[in-house]
Structure formats: structure tokens, C-alpha cells
Coordinates of C-alpha atoms in Angstrom, one line a residue:
Chain A
X9 CA 4.5 -20.1 22.9
X10 CA 2.0 -20.0 20.1
X11 CA 2.8 -20.1 16.5
X12 CA 1.4 -17.4 14.2
X13 CA 1.3 -17.2 10.5
X14 CA 3.2 -14.1 10.1
X15 CA 1.3 -11.4 8.4
X16 CA 3.9 -8.8 8.7
X17 CA 2.6 -5.8 6.9
X18 CA 5.6 -3.5 7.1
X19 CA 8.6 -3.0 9.2
X20 CA 8.9 0.7 9.0
X21 CA 12.2 2.2 9.8
X22 CA 11.8 5.5 11.5
X23 CA 14.2 7.6 9.5
X24 CA 13.9 11.1 8.5
X25 CA 13.3 10.4 4.9
X26 CA 9.7 9.5 5.6
X27 CA 8.5 12.7 4.1
X28 CA 10.8 12.6 1.2
X29 CA 8.3 11.6 -1.4
X30 CA 6.5 14.6 -2.8
X31 CA 3.8 15.5 -5.2
X32 CA 3.1 18.7 -7.1
X33 CA 0.6 19.7 -4.4
X34 CA 3.5 19.9 -1.9
X35 CA 5.5 22.2 -4.1
X36 CA 3.2 25.2 -3.6
X37 CA 4.3 25.7 0.0
X38 CA 7.5 23.7 0.3
X39 CA 11.0 24.5 -0.8
X40 CA 12.1 21.7 -3.1
X41 CA 15.7 20.7 -3.5
X42 CA 15.9 18.4 -6.5
X43 CA 13.4 15.7 -5.8
X44 CA 13.2 16.2 -2.1
X45 CA 11.9 18.9 0.2
X46 CA 14.4 21.1 2.0
X47 CA 13.5 21.3 5.7
X48 CA 14.2 23.8 8.4
X49 CA 17.5 22.9 10.2
X50 CA 18.8 20.8 7.2
X51 CA 22.4 21.5 6.3
X52 CA 22.8 19.1 3.4
X53 CA 22.0 15.7 2.1
X54 CA 23.8 12.4 1.6
X55 CA 23.2 10.0 -1.3
X56 CA 24.4 6.5 -0.8
X57 CA 26.6 5.4 -3.8
X58 CA 27.3 1.9 -2.6
X59 CA 26.4 -0.2 0.5
X60 CA 27.4 1.7 3.7
X61 CA 26.3 1.5 7.3
X62 CA 23.8 3.6 9.2
X63 CA 25.4 4.0 12.6
X64 CA 24.8 5.4 16.1
X65 CA 27.4 6.9 18.4
X66 CA 27.7 4.8 21.6
X67 CA 28.3 6.4 25.0
X68 CA 32.0 5.3 24.8
X69 CA 32.4 7.0 21.5
X70 CA 32.4 3.9 19.3
X71 CA 30.1 3.4 16.3
X72 CA 27.3 0.8 16.3
X73 CA 25.8 -0.3 13.1
X74 CA 22.0 0.1 12.8
X75 CA 21.6 -1.3 9.3
X76 CA 23.1 -1.3 5.9
X77 CA 22.0 1.4 3.5
X78 CA 21.7 0.6 -0.2
X79 CA 22.9 2.6 -3.2
X80 CA 20.4 5.3 -4.1
X81 CA 19.1 6.0 -0.6
X82 CA 19.0 9.6 0.3
X83 CA 19.0 11.3 3.8
X84 CA 18.6 14.8 5.0
X85 CA 21.7 15.9 7.0
X86 CA 21.1 18.1 10.1
X87 CA 24.5 18.1 11.7
X88 CA 28.2 17.2 11.1
X89 CA 30.7 15.8 13.6
X90 CA 34.4 15.4 12.8
X91 CA 34.8 12.2 14.9
X92 CA 35.6 9.0 13.0
X93 CA 36.7 10.8 9.9
X94 CA 33.4 12.7 9.6
X95 CA 29.9 11.8 10.6
X96 CA 26.8 13.2 8.9
X97 CA 23.9 13.4 11.4
X98 CA 20.7 12.3 9.6
X99 CA 18.3 12.6 12.6
X100 CA 17.3 10.4 15.4
X101 CA 20.8 10.2 16.7
X102 CA 22.0 8.3 13.6
X103 CA 24.9 9.0 11.4
X104 CA 26.4 8.1 8.0
X105 CA 30.2 8.0 7.9
X106 CA 32.0 10.2 5.4
X107 CA 33.6 8.1 2.7
X108 CA 33.7 7.5 -1.0
X109 CA 30.6 5.4 -0.6
X110 CA 28.5 8.4 -0.1
X111 CA 28.0 11.8 -1.8
X112 CA 27.4 14.8 0.3
X113 CA 25.8 18.0 -1.1
X114 CA 24.8 21.3 0.4
X115 CA 21.8 23.4 -0.7
X116 CA 22.4 26.7 -2.4
X117 CA 22.3 30.0 -0.4
X118 CA 19.3 31.1 -2.4
X119 CA 17.4 27.9 -1.4
X120 CA 18.3 28.4 2.3
X121 CA 17.2 32.0 2.1
X122 CA 13.9 31.0 0.5
X123 CA 13.3 28.4 3.2
X124 CA 14.0 31.0 5.9
X125 CA 11.6 33.4 4.3
X126 CA 8.9 30.7 3.9
X127 CA 9.2 29.4 7.4
X128 CA 9.4 32.8 9.2
X129 CA 7.2 35.2 7.4
X130 CA 3.5 34.4 7.5
X131 CA 2.0 34.8 4.0
X132 CA -1.2 36.2 5.2
X133 CA -0.4 38.5 8.0
X134 CA -3.1 39.9 10.3
X135 CA -4.6 42.7 8.2
X136 CA -4.7 46.3 9.7
X137 CA -8.2 47.3 10.6
X138 CA -8.9 44.0 12.1
X139 CA -7.4 45.3 15.3
X140 CA -10.5 47.5 16.0
X141 CA -12.2 46.5 19.2
X142 CA -15.8 47.8 19.3
X143 CA -17.5 48.7 22.5
X144 CA -21.1 49.3 21.7
X145 CA -21.1 51.7 18.8
X146 CA -17.6 53.1 19.4
X147 CA -14.1 51.7 19.1
X148 CA -12.3 51.0 22.4
X149 CA -8.9 52.8 22.2
X150 CA -5.6 52.1 23.9
X151 CA -5.4 54.0 27.3
X152 CA -9.2 54.4 27.5
X153 CA -10.7 53.6 30.9
X154 CA -14.4 54.3 30.2
X155 CA -16.9 56.4 28.3
X156 CA -19.4 59.1 29.1
X157 CA -22.8 59.5 27.4
X158 CA -24.3 63.0 27.6
X159 CA -27.8 63.0 29.1
X160 CA -28.3 66.8 29.1
X161 CA -26.3 69.9 28.2
X162 CA -22.9 69.5 29.9
X163 CA -20.0 72.0 30.1
X164 CA -16.4 71.0 29.1
X165 CA -13.5 72.4 31.0
X166 CA -9.9 73.0 30.2
X167 CA -7.0 72.5 32.8
X168 CA -7.8 76.0 34.2
X169 CA -11.4 75.0 34.8
X170 CA -12.5 77.4 32.1
X171 CA -15.6 76.3 30.2
X172 CA -14.6 75.9 26.5
X173 CA -17.8 74.3 25.1
X174 CA -21.0 72.6 25.9
X175 CA -21.9 69.0 25.0
X176 CA -25.3 68.0 23.8
X177 CA -27.5 65.1 24.7
X178 CA -26.7 61.8 23.0
X179 CA -23.0 62.6 22.4
X180 CA -20.4 60.0 23.6
X181 CA -16.8 60.6 24.6
X182 CA -13.9 58.3 25.5
X183 CA -12.5 58.8 29.0
X184 CA -8.8 58.4 29.5
X185 CA -8.4 59.6 33.1
X186 CA -10.2 60.4 36.3
X187 CA -9.3 63.1 38.9
X188 CA -10.9 63.5 42.4
X189 CA -10.7 67.3 42.2
X190 CA -13.9 69.4 42.0
X191 CA -16.1 66.4 42.9
X192 CA -14.7 64.2 40.2
X193 CA -13.4 65.1 36.7
X194 CA -13.3 62.7 33.7
X195 CA -10.5 63.4 31.3
X196 CA -11.8 63.1 27.7
X197 CA -8.4 63.8 26.0
X198 CA -6.8 67.0 24.6
X199 CA -6.6 68.5 28.1
X200 CA -10.4 68.6 28.4
X201 CA -12.5 67.5 31.3
X202 CA -16.2 66.9 32.2
X203 CA -17.5 67.1 35.7
X204 CA -19.1 64.1 37.3
X205 CA -22.8 64.7 37.7
X206 CA -26.4 63.8 36.8
X207 CA -26.1 65.2 33.2
X208 CA -23.8 62.4 32.1
X209 CA -23.6 58.6 32.4
X210 CA -20.2 57.0 33.0
X211 CA -19.5 53.4 32.0
X212 CA -16.3 51.2 32.1
X213 CA -15.5 48.5 29.6
X214 CA -15.5 44.8 30.7
X215 CA -12.2 43.2 31.9
X216 CA -12.2 40.9 28.9
X217 CA -12.5 44.0 26.5
X218 CA -9.6 45.7 28.3
X219 CA -7.5 42.4 28.1
X220 CA -8.2 42.2 24.4
X221 CA -7.1 45.9 24.0
X222 CA -3.9 45.0 25.8
X223 CA -3.0 42.1 23.5
X224 CA -4.3 43.3 20.1
X225 CA -1.4 45.6 19.5
X226 CA 1.2 43.2 21.0
X227 CA 3.3 40.7 19.0
X228 CA 0.9 37.9 17.9
X229 CA 0.5 34.6 19.7
X230 CA 1.9 31.9 17.4
X231 CA 1.0 28.2 17.3
X232 CA 3.3 26.1 15.2
X233 CA 2.2 22.7 14.1
X234 CA 5.6 21.1 13.3
X235 CA 5.7 18.5 10.5
X236 CA 7.0 15.4 12.3
X237 CA 5.6 12.9 9.9
X238 CA 3.2 10.5 11.6
X239 CA 2.9 12.1 15.1
X240 CA 2.2 15.4 16.8
X241 CA 4.5 18.3 17.9
X242 CA 3.1 21.8 18.6
X243 CA 5.0 24.9 19.7
X244 CA 3.2 27.7 21.3
X245 CA 5.0 31.1 21.5
X246 CA 3.3 33.9 23.4
X247 CA 3.6 37.7 22.8
X248 CA 5.8 38.0 25.9
X249 CA 8.3 35.4 24.7
X250 CA 7.1 32.3 26.7
X251 CA 7.4 28.9 25.0
X252 CA 5.5 25.7 25.4
X253 CA 5.9 22.5 23.4
X254 CA 3.1 20.0 23.2
X255 CA 4.5 16.6 22.2
X256 CA 7.7 16.0 20.2
X257 CA 6.8 13.4 17.5
X258 CA 8.6 10.1 17.2
X259 CA 12.3 9.7 18.3
X260 CA 13.5 10.1 14.7
X261 CA 11.8 13.5 14.5
X262 CA 13.8 14.8 17.6
X263 CA 16.5 16.6 15.6
X264 CA 14.0 18.2 13.3
X265 CA 11.9 19.5 16.3
X266 CA 15.1 20.8 17.9
X267 CA 16.1 22.6 14.7
X268 CA 12.7 24.1 14.3
X269 CA 12.7 25.4 17.9
X270 CA 16.2 26.9 17.5
X271 CA 15.0 28.5 14.2
X272 CA 12.1 30.1 16.1
X273 CA 14.5 31.6 18.7
X274 CA 13.7 29.2 21.5
X275 CA 16.4 28.9 24.1
X276 CA 14.2 27.9 27.0
X277 CA 10.9 26.0 27.2
X278 CA 8.6 27.1 30.1
X279 CA 6.4 24.0 29.6
X280 CA 6.8 20.7 27.8
X281 CA 3.6 18.7 27.6
X282 CA 3.6 15.0 26.7
X283 CA -0.1 14.5 26.0
X284 CA 0.2 10.7 26.5
X285 CA 3.1 8.2 26.5
X286 CA 2.8 6.8 22.9
X287 CA 6.1 6.8 20.9
X288 CA 4.8 9.0 18.1
X289 CA 4.1 11.8 20.7
X290 CA 7.0 11.5 23.2
X291 CA 10.0 10.0 21.3
X292 CA 11.3 13.4 20.0
X293 CA 11.0 15.0 23.4
X294 CA 14.2 13.2 24.5
X295 CA 16.3 15.3 22.1
X296 CA 14.3 18.4 23.2
X297 CA 15.0 17.8 26.9
X298 CA 18.7 17.1 26.1
X299 CA 19.0 20.4 24.2
X300 CA 16.8 23.1 25.9
X301 CA 16.4 24.3 29.5
X302 CA 12.9 23.1 30.5
X303 CA 11.1 24.4 33.6
X304 CA 8.0 22.2 33.7
X305 CA 7.3 18.8 32.3
X306 CA 3.5 17.9 32.2
X307 CA 2.2 14.5 31.5
X308 CA -1.0 12.5 32.4
X309 CA 0.9 10.3 34.8
X310 CA 0.0 7.4 32.7
X311 CA 2.8 4.8 33.1
X312 CA 4.2 3.0 30.1
X313 CA 6.8 0.3 29.8
X314 CA 8.6 1.5 26.7
X315 CA 12.3 2.3 27.0
X316 CA 11.4 5.6 25.4
X317 CA 9.1 6.6 28.2
X318 CA 11.6 5.4 30.9
X319 CA 14.4 7.4 29.2
X320 CA 12.2 10.5 29.1
X321 CA 11.2 10.3 32.8
X322 CA 14.9 9.7 33.6
X323 CA 15.8 13.0 31.9
X324 CA 13.1 14.8 33.8
X325 CA 14.6 13.4 37.0
X326 CA 18.3 14.0 36.0
X327 CA 17.6 17.6 35.0
X328 CA 15.4 18.3 38.0
X329 CA 12.6 19.5 35.8
X330 CA 9.4 20.2 37.8
X331 CA 7.0 17.2 37.1
X332 CA 3.3 18.1 36.8
X333 CA 0.4 15.7 36.6
X334 CA -2.6 18.0 35.9
X335 CA -6.2 17.5 36.9
X336 CA -9.0 17.9 34.5
X337 CA -10.4 21.5 34.8
X338 CA -7.0 22.9 36.0
X339 CA -5.2 25.7 34.2
X340 CA -1.6 26.2 33.1
X341 CA -0.2 29.6 33.6
X342 CA 2.2 30.0 30.7
X343 CA 1.6 33.8 30.1
X344 CA -0.8 36.1 31.9
X345 CA -2.6 37.0 28.6
X346 CA -3.1 33.4 27.5
X347 CA -5.7 31.1 29.1
X348 CA -4.8 27.4 29.0
X349 CA -7.3 24.9 30.5
X350 CA -6.8 21.2 30.8
X351 CA -10.0 19.6 29.6
X352 CA -8.9 16.0 30.0
X353 CA -6.4 14.2 32.1
X354 CA -5.9 10.5 33.0
X355 CA -8.2 8.5 35.2
X356 CA -7.5 5.1 36.7
X357 CA -7.9 2.3 34.1
X358 CA -7.6 4.6 31.1
X359 CA -5.6 3.3 28.1
X360 CA -3.0 5.6 26.7
X361 CA -5.2 7.5 24.2
X362 CA -8.0 7.8 26.9
X363 CA -5.4 9.4 29.2
X364 CA -4.5 12.0 26.6
X365 CA -4.2 15.5 27.9
X366 CA -6.6 17.9 26.0
X367 CA -5.8 21.6 26.2
X368 CA -7.9 24.6 25.2
X369 CA -6.1 27.9 24.6
X370 CA -8.0 31.2 24.8
X371 CA -6.3 34.4 23.5
X372 CA -8.8 37.3 23.3
X373 CA -11.6 36.1 21.1
X374 CA -9.6 33.3 19.5
X375 CA -9.4 29.8 20.9
X376 CA -7.4 26.7 20.0
X377 CA -8.3 23.1 21.0
X378 CA -5.5 20.6 21.1
X379 CA -7.0 17.1 21.3
X380 CA -3.9 14.9 21.5
X381 CA -5.1 11.4 20.7
X382 CA -8.3 11.7 22.7
X383 CA -11.1 9.5 21.4
X384 CA -14.9 10.0 20.9
X385 CA -15.7 8.9 24.5
X386 CA -13.4 11.6 25.8
X387 CA -15.0 14.1 23.4
X388 CA -18.4 13.2 24.7
X389 CA -17.2 13.7 28.3
X390 CA -15.5 17.1 27.8
X391 CA -18.3 18.6 25.7
X392 CA -20.7 18.0 28.6
X393 CA -18.4 19.7 31.1
X394 CA -16.6 22.5 29.3
X395 CA -16.8 25.0 26.5
X396 CA -15.3 23.3 23.5
X397 CA -16.3 25.7 20.8
X398 CA -13.0 26.8 19.3
X399 CA -11.6 28.8 16.4
X400 CA -8.9 26.3 15.6
X401 CA -9.0 22.5 16.2
X402 CA -6.1 20.1 16.2
X403 CA -8.1 17.1 15.4
X404 CA -7.6 14.1 17.7
X405 CA -5.5 11.1 16.7
X406 CA -4.2 12.4 13.4
X407 CA -7.7 12.6 11.9
X408 CA -8.6 9.0 12.8
X409 CA -12.3 8.1 13.0
X410 CA -11.6 7.0 16.6
X411 CA -11.9 10.8 17.2
X412 CA -13.8 13.7 15.7
X413 CA -17.4 12.4 16.1
X414 CA -20.1 14.4 14.3
X415 CA -21.6 15.6 17.6
X416 CA -18.2 16.9 18.7
X417 CA -17.5 18.7 15.4
X418 CA -20.9 20.3 15.8
X419 CA -20.0 21.5 19.3
X420 CA -16.5 22.7 18.4
X421 CA -17.6 24.4 15.2
X422 CA -14.0 25.0 14.2
X423 CA -13.3 27.6 11.6
X424 CA -10.0 25.8 10.8
X425 CA -8.8 22.3 11.6
X426 CA -5.2 21.1 11.6
X427 CA -4.5 17.5 10.8
X428 CA -1.0 16.3 11.8
X429 CA 0.0 13.0 10.2
X430 CA 2.6 11.3 8.0
X431 CA 2.6 10.8 4.2
X432 CA 1.1 7.4 3.3
X433 CA 1.0 6.3 6.9
X434 CA 0.1 2.6 7.6
X435 CA -3.1 3.5 9.4
X436 CA -5.0 5.4 6.7
X437 CA -4.9 8.7 8.7
X438 CA -6.7 11.0 8.2
X439 CA -9.9 8.9 7.6
X440 CA -12.0 10.1 4.8
X441 CA -15.2 10.4 6.9
X442 CA -13.5 12.7 9.3
X443 CA -12.2 14.9 6.4
X444 CA -15.7 15.1 4.9
X445 CA -17.3 15.7 8.3
X446 CA -15.0 18.7 8.9
X447 CA -15.5 20.1 5.4
X448 CA -19.3 19.8 5.7
X449 CA -19.1 21.6 9.0
X450 CA -17.5 24.5 7.1
X451 CA -14.0 24.2 8.6
X452 CA -10.9 25.0 6.5
X453 CA -8.4 22.1 6.7
X454 CA -4.6 22.4 7.1
X455 CA -2.5 19.3 6.6
X456 CA 1.1 18.8 7.7
X457 CA 1.6 16.5 4.7
X458 CA 0.3 19.1 2.3
X459 CA 2.0 22.1 3.9
X460 CA 4.8 20.8 6.0
X461 CA 5.2 23.0 9.1
X462 CA 2.1 25.1 9.7
X463 CA 2.0 28.4 11.7
X464 CA -1.1 30.1 13.0
X465 CA -0.7 33.6 14.2
X466 CA -3.4 35.6 16.1
X467 CA -3.7 39.0 17.8
X468 CA -6.7 37.9 19.8
X469 CA -9.2 39.3 17.3
X470 CA -8.3 37.7 14.0
X471 CA -6.0 34.9 13.0
X472 CA -4.0 33.8 9.9
X473 CA -2.2 30.7 8.7
X474 CA 1.2 30.9 6.9
X475 CA 0.0 28.4 4.3
X476 CA -2.9 27.6 2.0
X477 CA -5.7 25.3 3.2
X478 CA -5.7 21.7 2.0
X479 CA -8.6 20.7 -0.2
X480 CA -9.0 17.4 1.6
X481 CA -8.2 15.4 -1.5
X482 CA -5.3 12.9 -1.1
X483 CA -3.2 12.7 -4.2
X484 CA -2.5 9.0 -4.8
X485 CA 0.4 8.5 -7.1
X486 CA -0.6 6.8 -10.3
X487 CA 0.9 3.3 -10.5
X488 CA 3.4 3.1 -13.3
X489 CA 2.0 1.5 -16.4
X490 CA 4.2 -1.4 -17.6
X491 CA 5.7 -0.8 -21.0
X492 CA 5.0 -4.3 -22.2
X493 CA 2.4 -6.8 -21.1
X494 CA 4.0 -9.3 -18.7
X495 CA 5.1 -12.4 -20.4
X496 CA 3.7 -15.5 -18.9
X497 CA 6.5 -18.1 -18.5
X498 CA 6.0 -21.3 -20.5
X499 CA 5.0 -23.9 -18.0
X500 CA 7.9 -26.3 -17.4
X501 CA 7.8 -30.0 -16.6
X502 CA 10.5 -29.5 -14.0
X503 CA 9.0 -29.5 -10.5
X504 CA 11.8 -27.2 -9.4
X505 CA 11.3 -24.6 -12.1
X506 CA 8.8 -22.5 -10.2
X507 CA 6.3 -22.6 -13.1
X508 CA 5.4 -26.3 -13.1
X509 CA 1.9 -27.0 -11.9
X510 CA 1.7 -30.3 -10.1
X511 CA -1.6 -32.0 -11.0
X512 CA -3.9 -32.2 -7.9
X513 CA -1.7 -30.1 -5.7
X514 CA -3.4 -27.4 -3.6
X515 CA -3.2 -23.8 -4.9
X516 CA -3.0 -22.2 -1.5
X517 CA -0.6 -22.8 1.4
X518 CA -0.6 -21.5 4.9
X519 CA 3.2 -21.4 5.0
X520 CA 6.4 -22.3 3.1
X521 CA 6.9 -25.6 4.8
X522 CA 3.6 -26.9 3.5
X523 CA 4.2 -25.5 0.0
X524 CA 7.6 -27.1 -0.2
X525 CA 6.0 -30.5 0.3
X526 CA 4.7 -30.0 -3.3
X527 CA 7.1 -27.4 -4.7
X528 CA 10.5 -27.9 -3.1
X529 CA 12.0 -24.7 -4.7
X530 CA 8.9 -22.6 -4.3
X531 CA 6.9 -21.0 -7.2
X532 CA 7.1 -18.0 -9.4
X533 CA 4.7 -15.2 -10.2
X534 CA 1.9 -16.4 -12.4
X535 CA 1.8 -19.8 -10.7
X536 CA -1.6 -20.5 -9.1
X537 CA 0.1 -21.2 -5.8
X538 CA 2.0 -18.0 -5.9
X539 CA 1.1 -15.5 -3.2
X540 CA 2.8 -12.2 -2.2
X541 CA 2.6 -13.2 1.5
X542 CA 5.1 -16.0 0.7
X543 CA 7.3 -13.6 -1.3
X544 CA 8.5 -11.1 1.3
X545 CA 11.5 -10.0 -0.7
X546 CA 9.3 -9.3 -3.7
X547 CA 11.6 -11.0 -6.1
X548 CA 8.8 -12.9 -7.9
X549 CA 9.6 -16.2 -6.2
X550 CA 7.6 -17.4 -3.3
X551 CA 9.2 -19.7 -0.7
X552 CA 12.4 -20.0 -2.7
X553 CA 15.4 -21.8 -1.1
Chain B
X28 CA 14.4 -14.1 19.4
X29 CA 14.0 -10.4 19.4
X30 CA 12.5 -8.3 22.1
X31 CA 9.7 -5.8 21.3
X32 CA 7.4 -3.7 23.4
X33 CA 3.8 -3.3 22.4
X34 CA 3.6 0.5 22.3
X35 CA 0.0 0.9 21.2
X36 CA -2.8 -0.2 18.9
X37 CA -3.4 2.0 15.9
X38 CA -6.6 1.1 14.1
X39 CA -6.4 -2.6 13.3
X40 CA -2.7 -2.8 13.9
X41 CA -0.5 -3.3 17.0
X42 CA 2.7 -1.2 16.9
X43 CA 5.7 -3.1 18.3
X44 CA 8.9 -1.2 19.1
X45 CA 12.2 -3.1 18.8
X46 CA 14.2 -3.1 22.1
X47 CA 16.2 -1.1 23.1
X48 CA 16.4 1.8 20.6
X49 CA 12.7 1.6 19.7
X50 CA 13.3 3.3 16.4
X51 CA 12.4 0.3 14.4
X52 CA 8.8 -0.8 14.5
X53 CA 6.9 -3.9 13.6
X54 CA 3.2 -3.7 12.7
X55 CA 1.1 -6.8 13.4
X56 CA -2.7 -7.2 12.9
X57 CA -4.6 -6.7 16.1
X58 CA -6.4 -10.1 15.9
X59 CA -3.0 -11.9 15.8
X60 CA -2.0 -10.4 19.1
X61 CA -5.4 -9.9 20.7
X62 CA -4.3 -11.5 24.0
X63 CA -1.6 -8.9 24.6
X64 CA -2.0 -5.4 26.1
X65 CA -0.4 -2.1 25.5
X66 CA 2.9 -2.1 27.4
X67 CA 3.5 -5.9 27.2
X68 CA 7.1 -6.8 26.4
X69 CA 7.1 -9.6 23.8
X70 CA 9.5 -12.1 22.4
X71 CA 9.3 -12.4 18.7
X72 CA 11.0 -15.2 16.8
X73 CA 11.1 -15.5 13.1
X74 CA 11.1 -19.0 11.6
X75 CA 10.9 -18.9 7.8
X76 CA 7.8 -16.8 7.2
X77 CA 6.3 -17.7 10.5
X78 CA 6.6 -15.7 13.6
X79 CA 6.0 -16.9 17.1
X80 CA 5.2 -14.2 19.7
X81 CA 5.0 -14.7 23.4
X82 CA 4.7 -12.6 26.5
X83 CA 7.8 -11.9 28.6
X84 CA 5.7 -11.5 31.7
X85 CA 8.6 -11.2 34.2
X86 CA 10.4 -8.5 32.1
X87 CA 7.1 -6.7 31.6
X88 CA 6.5 -6.7 35.4
X89 CA 10.0 -5.6 36.1
X90 CA 9.8 -2.7 33.7
X91 CA 6.4 -1.7 34.9
X92 CA 7.7 -1.6 38.5
X93 CA 10.9 0.3 37.4
X94 CA 8.8 3.0 35.6
X95 CA 6.3 3.3 38.4
X96 CA 9.1 3.7 41.0
X97 CA 10.6 6.5 38.9
X98 CA 7.3 8.2 38.4
X99 CA 6.6 8.0 42.2
X100 CA 10.0 9.5 42.8
X101 CA 9.2 12.4 40.5
X102 CA 5.8 12.9 42.0
X103 CA 7.3 13.2 45.5
X104 CA 10.2 15.5 44.5
X105 CA 9.4 19.1 45.3

């Protein structure tokens, strides 16, 4: 046992109100409901009127108290159960019991409709005209198999082999079909044919061009960066209706992720990837695995001793989900038109972040690099081995400076970067040097704090986001200005008053026991020995009895 | 005493998750818990404003073996 002077910075409770605070900047792309943001999947909110308990439902159906909620607390409600006289589900498997101690409100239909509209319809859709695929000087068209270039005067035949016109040198025609008859006939459309011969040159487009032609008129590929507060959760939906979820945020975000997936029409997940076993990436996957049919569970095979990780693996086992530990360089076959390469997987001796799975998606000419929490050492390694240049980057580790080195940003050259992190998180993510590095590299920034859920859509040629880019400036709320200057209490002669200064006594104490030798009842704000570290309850008295 | 698992280090902080729900977290400066590793199960006792933290080595080992056994089971299941 060793004694520590406790420097407890915060004990953060993981509840769904973490993103409740808002600023004007949020309002642009978020649907506000009174002072709070209305989220996808939310059915109402409860306001605590007087002390009431936050509870969980035990396996035997009884309620267990998590903590006491104080008057004024507000929670988003995602579900309602009629058990125990009514339970409001506030996320993370936690409930507030229906009673006169709480007020329940539901959002207006108009607000819900607005939310639906904002979350489903991309504001900037892929513009027509951007679906043109050029092949040399001409556009490659649907159904085209090749082209002919005329080298010398060449006759054109109709279906009855009658010459209808003559083509001149230099002209180019699209070819849609080929027949073996008459020594080879190229169909150039409109029931017209050109004979194979030395007066024409025939060329076929590359496989990648044809693949692009195939996807460009399809439903777009969508990559949703779900706002899970401090954490990551990314849903990939392919044009053929395949779904893959990369991470699920913290446990408390589980219900929100489930609601989001349901809202996007997900009933089955072909792949669930846990990039690495840290709680802010895997916690929410427990609700996901409990709700949806999952075919494959992919993780780096990096063992972790948290209950959360054990519970997750237990679910993979109980539900007979195929367990995959990928190797670096391997591919994931989610959909035939989408390339997914694993750029990093765990090696012996890695810490959790080093083990983070890194994925690069390629869809036509557009690519997306999902870095998980991979750090600069991993960045260095993968940029030496693989192509990392990508259209869209999900910056590693929530924009921390443990990731996104200058060399790596230079190699990726992202046109857009998504930063997934929580409002006023305890770690200072994203770090300002990373934000300026990305801006200087010419990347647009998208922030889950600024925009909430972010959707990128692409047809393989161009891409769009459903929200405005973030300018990279964090809005720090202005501290309230006190109306009156603080009144310094008149020093008292009473050693128990909290204001009395004992002559010759030290002004700094390592703990309350040593302070109480001099000041048995502690000291008040303004006293030279007062320190916030001894006033955890922030009541202006340090080390009070 | 309260049981926590050291989930990860984030910047200069260690993130401790409270057993067993792991929905409540305690953030402690890295230098105060420098001798512990990610995955260690810790006993945390609060006395006034002082905390004492120690490693529950047996429980850590037990949990590590339990998770590894389950992972091996999954790897061999086809």
C-alpha cells in the first residue's frame, strides 16, 4: 500500500447528457429543443424536480440505484418501459423512475420531423455532372465495352450489312457490343456496325474505369461518423445494402448508436470492428451486439482485463458470431465494389493504441482512412508499407498530438478530416497543433462536437458532407462576470472561524490532517492557506469538519 | 475500498473504470500511478482527501487468464 495525495481531477459520470451544453455554433446544424440538442432516437426528456434515483434494471427485474440525481438535472430519454410504474430509459442501460419527482416532456412533431430531415437528407448532394467518367478525350458511358479510333476511311454497316456511311480518319466511336460474324463486328450503337480491320484501332477501358462506371450511378456509399461524445463510432453503408460498424463509443453511448443504426435502416451488421479494446471504443458495442444480428466480429486480438471487454467477447461467443483477428495487409470483403484494406493490426507487445486496427476504404476514386487511436509510430510504419493518401481522414486518437504527425499528414494529403471527440473532454482533444497542421495542409475539418452526427456520401467520383466544415476554433464559454466584487470577510480572532490567520502558521498544507493541526475547522476562501484541492465540494471551505 | 481497472492512459491521465459497471471513471495523473500498467485491477481507498491505490495482482492475473481463455476459445471456434 502506498499513500498518495489525491489529485482527483474529475470523476466523470458517463451519462448521455455529456453533449448537452451547447453554443451558437452548434445551432447551425443541430436541432435544438429548448436549451438542449434533440438527438436521433430521442423520444423525450426528463427534468429532475427533486432528488430521485438513477437506476439500472437487474437481471432478476429489480432496480439498483446508481446514484442520486439532483433537482435541475436533465436527461435525454430514448425508451420507455412500463415496469415499476414506468421507467424512462436515459441511455447506458440506466433509467429514471416515473414519479412526481420528475417532469417528462416530449418534443413536438415539427421538431422530430426537422431532425429526421436533417439526419437523413444530405445538404450538399452529389451534383449532377460530377458523374462523368472521362476516358481519354471522351466520356465512358454505361454499357460501353470499348472504343474505336478511325485510322483510314471505314464503312459503317446496318443490321442488313448495307453500307450507310463512311467514317473519316481521326473520328472516335463508343463500342457497345461485339459479334464474331463477318470476321468481327463492333456495335457502335443505333444498330450500326464497323468491321474489324486495319483501318480502325480498338481499345478497351481499364478494369478500374469499368468498376467506376458501375458504381457511379448506384446509390452512394455512406460513411456516418456518429456523435458518441468522447469516443469513436463509424457506420459504413454500401450501395448494395451492406453494413459495417467500426467502434461503438463508450458504454453510455450504446443506446444512441443503436437508435442511429435503426434510423439508418440497419437490421443486420455484416461486420463489427472493435479497433482496440479501450472503453471509449468498445463500450457501446455491447448494446449493438445485443440488438442486431452480427455476422463477423473483428478485433486486433489484443486482450484487456476490463469487464467491458470480457462482456463483449462473451456476447461474441454466446451469439456464435464469427471472430476474426486480421493481419496487416489483409482485406475485408464487405461489398464487391468497396475495397477495405487493414493497414495495421496488433503485434506482440503492443499497447492498446499501438494495436489499433487501421482501415483504408477505396470506392472508385475516393478513399477513406480510419485511424482508430493509432499513434505516430504506427503512422510511420504504415506510410512506409502502404498507400495512405486518402480523400477523407478520420484523424487518430480524437485529434490528439500522439497521432497526426506532420509527415503523416503530408503523406495522406486529406481533402477532409473528421475529428471525433467529446465537448470539453478532460484530455484537451483535439490538440491545437493537430488542428493547425491539418488546416495548413489544406484539409477541411469536420467535428462531431460542432456538427453532431456527420455523414459523408460518395459515388466514387465526388463526395459530399451533410454538414458545414468546422473552422477549427473552439468556442470557450465566457466565464460569468460577478455582479459585485467579492467581499473579503473581516479577519476573525476565532481560530475556528475559517478566516483567522494564525501567526507563523504555514500557508500550504499537503493534506487536511496537517492543516487541521493549525486550523481545526479548516479555512475559507480568501485565507492564505485556502486551496481548491482541499475544497472538493467547492463550498468555499477547505478541510471543513 | 473500491475496485477499479486501469483501462488506459490518455495524455497525462490514467483512466480508471469502476468495477463492475465501468460506467463511472476516475482520472488520476499518470505520474501518481506510474508503476501500474494498462489492464491492472486496482484497489482505491479514500481517506479524507487522500487516496491510497494498490495493485490487486491476484485478481488482475485471474481476469487476464479468464479473458485469454475466452479469446482462445473464440479463435479455435470455426
